[in-house]
CSV table of C-alpha atoms and ligand atoms in Angstrom, one decimal:
chain,number,residue,atom,x,y,z
A,597,MET,CA,0.0,0.0,0.0
A,598,ILE,CA,1.2,3.4,-0.9
A,599,THR,CA,1.2,6.0,1.9
A,600,LEU,CA,1.8,9.7,1.2
A,601,PHE,CA,3.0,11.8,4.1
A,602,HIS,CA,1.6,15.2,3.5
A,603,ALA,CA,1.1,18.6,5.1
A,604,PRO,CA,-1.7,20.9,4.0
A,605,HIS,CA,-0.7,23.9,1.7
A,606,SER,CA,2.8,22.7,1.2
A,607,ARG,CA,5.1,21.3,-1.5
A,608,SER,CA,3.5,17.8,-1.0
A,609,PHE,CA,0.2,19.0,-2.6
A,610,ARG,CA,1.7,18.1,-6.0
A,611,MET,CA,2.2,14.4,-5.1
A,612,LEU,CA,-1.3,14.3,-3.8
A,613,TRP,CA,-2.4,15.7,-7.2
A,614,LEU,CA,-0.3,13.1,-9.0
A,615,LEU,CA,-1.8,10.2,-7.0
A,616,GLU,CA,-5.3,11.5,-7.9
A,617,GLU,CA,-4.3,11.7,-11.5
A,618,LEU,CA,-3.0,8.1,-11.3
A,619,GLY,CA,-6.2,6.9,-9.7
A,620,VAL,CA,-4.5,4.2,-7.6
A,621,PRO,CA,-5.2,3.3,-4.0
A,622,TYR,CA,-3.2,5.2,-1.5
A,623,GLU,CA,-3.4,6.3,2.1
A,624,LEU,CA,-3.0,9.9,3.0
A,625,LYS,CA,-1.2,10.7,6.3
A,626,ILE,CA,-1.3,14.3,7.4
A,627,VAL,CA,1.8,15.2,9.4
A,628,ASN,CA,3.0,18.3,11.2
A,629,ILE,CA,5.9,20.2,9.7
A,630,ARG,CA,8.0,23.3,10.6
A,631,ARG,CA,6.6,26.3,8.8
A,632,GLY,CA,8.4,29.4,7.6
A,633,ASP,CA,6.6,31.6,10.2
A,634,GLY,CA,8.1,29.5,13.1
A,635,SER,CA,5.0,27.5,13.8
A,636,GLY,CA,4.8,23.7,13.5
A,637,ALA,CA,7.3,21.0,14.5
A,638,VAL,CA,8.9,17.9,13.1
A,639,ASP,CA,6.4,15.1,13.4
A,640,PRO,CA,7.7,11.8,14.8
A,641,ALA,CA,5.2,10.0,12.5
A,642,ASN,CA,6.9,11.3,9.4
A,643,PRO,CA,9.6,9.0,8.0
A,644,HIS,CA,11.4,11.8,6.1
A,645,PRO,CA,14.9,12.0,7.5
A,646,HIS,CA,14.6,15.8,7.7
A,647,GLY,CA,11.0,16.0,8.8
A,648,LYS,CA,9.9,17.4,5.5
A,649,VAL,CA,7.1,16.5,3.1
A,650,PRO,CA,6.4,14.9,0.7
A,651,ALA,CA,7.6,11.5,1.7
A,652,LEU,CA,6.1,8.3,0.4
A,653,THR,CA,6.3,4.7,1.6
A,654,ASP,CA,5.5,1.6,-0.5
A,655,ASN,CA,6.0,-2.0,0.5
A,656,GLY,CA,8.7,-1.0,2.9
A,657,SER,CA,10.5,1.5,0.6
A,658,LEU,CA,10.8,5.1,1.6
A,659,VAL,CA,10.9,7.6,-1.3
A,660,PHE,CA,11.4,11.4,-0.8
A,661,GLU,CA,12.3,14.4,-2.9
A,662,THR,CA,9.4,15.4,-5.1
A,663,PRO,CA,11.0,14.5,-8.5
A,664,ALA,CA,12.0,11.0,-7.2
A,665,ILE,CA,8.5,10.4,-6.0
A,666,ALA,CA,7.1,11.5,-9.3
A,667,LEU,CA,9.4,9.2,-11.2
A,668,TYR,CA,8.8,6.3,-8.8
A,669,LEU,CA,5.0,6.6,-9.2
A,670,THR,CA,4.9,7.1,-13.0
A,671,ASP,CA,7.3,4.1,-13.4
A,672,ARG,CA,5.3,2.0,-11.0
A,673,PHE,CA,2.0,2.8,-12.7
A,674,PRO,CA,3.1,3.2,-16.4
A,675,GLU,CA,-0.4,2.4,-17.7
A,676,ASN,CA,-1.6,5.8,-16.8
A,677,GLU,CA,0.8,7.4,-19.3
A,678,LEU,CA,1.9,10.2,-16.9
A,679,GLY,CA,5.6,9.6,-17.5
A,680,PRO,CA,7.2,8.3,-20.7
A,681,ARG,CA,8.6,4.7,-20.3
A,682,ILE,CA,12.2,3.7,-20.8
A,683,GLY,CA,12.7,3.7,-24.6
A,684,ASP,CA,10.1,6.3,-25.3
A,685,PRO,CA,11.7,9.2,-27.2
A,686,LYS,CA,10.2,11.7,-24.6
A,687,ARG,CA,11.9,9.9,-21.7
A,688,GLY,CA,15.0,12.0,-21.8
A,689,VAL,CA,13.1,15.3,-21.8
A,690,TYR,CA,10.9,14.0,-18.9
A,691,LEU,CA,13.9,13.1,-16.7
A,692,THR,CA,15.5,16.4,-17.6
A,693,TRP,CA,12.6,18.5,-16.4
A,694,LEU,CA,12.3,16.5,-13.2
A,695,ALA,CA,16.0,17.0,-12.4
A,696,TYR,CA,15.8,20.6,-13.5
A,697,TYR,CA,13.2,21.3,-10.9
A,698,THR,CA,15.4,20.3,-8.0
A,699,GLY,CA,18.8,21.1,-9.5
A,700,VAL,CA,18.1,24.4,-11.1
A,701,ILE,CA,14.7,25.9,-10.4
A,702,GLU,CA,14.7,25.5,-6.6
A,703,PRO,CA,18.3,26.7,-6.1
A,704,SER,CA,17.9,29.7,-8.4
A,705,LEU,CA,14.8,30.7,-6.5
A,706,THR,CA,16.5,30.4,-3.2
A,707,ALA,CA,19.5,32.4,-4.5
A,708,LYS,CA,17.1,35.1,-5.7
A,709,PHE,CA,15.2,35.2,-2.5
A,710,LEU,CA,18.5,35.6,-0.5
A,711,LYS,CA,19.8,38.2,-3.0
A,712,ILE,CA,22.9,36.1,-3.7
A,713,HIS,CA,24.9,37.5,-6.6
A,714,HIS,CA,25.1,34.8,-9.3
A,715,ILE,CA,28.6,33.5,-10.1
A,716,TYR,CA,28.8,31.9,-13.6
A,717,GLY,CA,31.3,29.0,-13.7
A,718,THR,CA,30.8,28.3,-10.0
A,719,PHE,CA,27.1,27.9,-9.3
A,720,GLY,CA,25.6,24.7,-10.7
A,721,TRP,CA,22.4,26.4,-11.7
A,722,ALA,CA,21.4,29.3,-13.9
A,723,PRO,CA,20.2,32.7,-12.6
A,724,PHE,CA,16.5,32.8,-11.9
A,725,ASP,CA,15.7,35.3,-14.7
A,726,ASP,CA,17.3,32.9,-17.2
A,727,VAL,CA,15.3,30.1,-15.7
A,728,THR,CA,11.9,31.8,-16.0
A,729,GLY,CA,12.8,32.9,-19.5
A,730,TYR,CA,13.6,29.3,-20.5
A,731,LEU,CA,10.4,28.0,-18.8
A,732,SER,CA,8.3,30.7,-20.6
A,733,ARG,CA,9.8,29.7,-24.0
A,734,ALA,CA,9.3,26.0,-23.3
A,735,LEU,CA,5.6,26.6,-22.3
A,736,GLU,CA,4.7,28.1,-25.6
A,737,GLN,CA,3.8,24.5,-26.3
A,738,ALA,CA,0.8,23.0,-24.4
A,739,TYR,CA,2.9,21.0,-21.9
A,740,LEU,CA,6.5,20.5,-20.9
A,741,LEU,CA,6.7,17.4,-23.1
A,742,GLY,CA,4.9,19.1,-26.0
A,743,ASP,CA,1.4,17.9,-26.6
A,744,ARG,CA,1.2,15.5,-23.7
A,745,PHE,CA,0.5,16.2,-20.0
A,746,SER,CA,3.0,14.4,-17.6
A,747,ALA,CA,4.0,14.4,-14.0
A,748,ALA,CA,6.7,17.0,-15.0
A,749,ASP,CA,3.8,19.5,-15.4
A,750,ILE,CA,2.7,18.6,-11.9
A,751,VAL,CA,6.1,19.0,-10.4
A,752,ILE,CA,7.0,22.3,-12.1
A,753,GLY,CA,3.7,23.7,-13.2
A,754,GLY,CA,2.2,22.9,-9.9
A,755,SER,CA,4.6,25.3,-8.2
A,756,LEU,CA,3.8,28.2,-10.5
A,757,PRO,CA,0.4,29.4,-9.1
A,758,LEU,CA,2.0,30.3,-5.7
A,759,LEU,CA,5.1,31.8,-7.3
A,760,MET,CA,3.1,33.9,-9.7
A,761,SER,CA,0.6,35.0,-7.1
A,762,ARG,CA,3.5,36.3,-5.0
A,763,GLY,CA,5.1,38.1,-8.0
A,764,ILE,CA,8.2,35.9,-7.7
A,765,VAL,CA,7.7,34.5,-11.2
A,766,PRO,CA,6.6,37.3,-13.5
A,767,ASP,CA,3.0,37.0,-14.8
A,768,SER,CA,2.8,36.5,-18.5
A,769,ASP,CA,0.1,35.3,-20.9
A,770,VAL,CA,2.0,32.2,-21.7
A,771,LEU,CA,2.5,31.1,-18.1
A,772,ARG,CA,-1.0,32.1,-17.0
A,773,THR,CA,-2.6,30.1,-19.9
A,774,TYR,CA,-0.5,27.1,-19.1
A,775,VAL,CA,-1.3,27.2,-15.4
A,776,GLN,CA,-5.0,27.6,-16.1
A,777,ARG,CA,-4.8,24.6,-18.5
A,778,ILE,CA,-3.2,22.2,-15.9
A,779,ILE,CA,-5.2,23.3,-12.9
A,780,ALA,CA,-8.5,22.8,-14.7
A,781,ARG,CA,-7.9,19.0,-14.6
A,782,PRO,CA,-10.4,17.2,-12.4
A,783,ALA,CA,-7.6,15.4,-10.4
A,784,HIS,CA,-6.4,18.9,-9.3
A,785,ALA,CA,-9.8,19.7,-7.8
A,786,ARG,CA,-9.9,16.3,-6.1
A,787,ALA,CA,-6.5,16.9,-4.6
A,788,GLN,CA,-7.6,20.3,-3.4
A,789,ALA,CA,-10.6,18.8,-1.7
A,790,LYS,CA,-8.2,16.4,0.2
A,791,ASP,CA,-5.4,18.9,0.9
A,792,GLY,CA,-6.6,19.7,4.4
A,793,GLY,CA,-6.9,16.0,5.3
B,1012,LIG,N1,13.5,19.2,-1.8
B,1012,LIG,C1,12.2,18.8,-1.2
B,1012,LIG,C2,11.7,20.0,-0.4
B,1012,LIG,C3,10.6,19.6,0.6
B,1012,LIG,C4,10.3,20.7,1.5
B,1012,LIG,O1,11.1,21.6,1.8
B,1012,LIG,N2,9.1,20.7,2.0
B,1012,LIG,C5,8.7,21.7,3.0
B,1012,LIG,C6,7.2,21.9,2.8
B,1012,LIG,S1,6.8,23.1,1.6
B,1012,LIG,C7,8.8,21.1,4.4
B,1012,LIG,O2,8.5,20.0,4.6
B,1012,LIG,N3,9.3,21.9,5.3
B,1012,LIG,C8,9.5,21.5,6.7
B,1012,LIG,C9,10.9,21.7,7.2
B,1012,LIG,O3,11.7,22.2,6.5
B,1012,LIG,O4,11.1,21.2,8.3
B,1012,LIG,C10,11.3,18.3,-2.3
B,1012,LIG,O5,11.2,18.9,-3.4
B,1012,LIG,O6,10.5,17.4,-2.0
């Protein structure tokens, strides 16, 4: 049985959304986490080594880090076609977007937030403005993989509404249209209904 360790209104919402897209049985465990405003605490019921969410257990395996969970689930349930299988020509671009989220988008966002001057040739990621420019160009197509929705849209696209509403990612017609397209999916609404537990 798959168990998702989740905290309301947090990064783990996207894996809740993915599980709803997949339509597979799973158990949702709401756990407490430390919040940016100083509230909350590490929950002893959460198996994540750093007390974060999302974390997922399945048959004794623990999976954490959002892109790893996304890849684990789309490989485990390939019939749902939410991630290209090994051998599919789109597999490479899929893996690239998943790694890009953790390896480039998140660090560039943190660096911007902390006002860290970007050092080319030293940092392993691109500056945030380059990242948002690249994303905007990529999303002139319907989805990150072109004409097919995938878990990469959940991992990356699912973080955009909050970032755009806070003015961190600049609002644009391309990004707004893309976000509206992906959040109109029924599984997104089902995940929202379960977000609070
Ligand atoms: N790199 C992780 C980040 C997970 C993460 O930072 N989650 C936040 C919630 S938005 C959290 O659990 N924070 C609690 C803490 O830092 O103790 C991923 O992408 O899954």
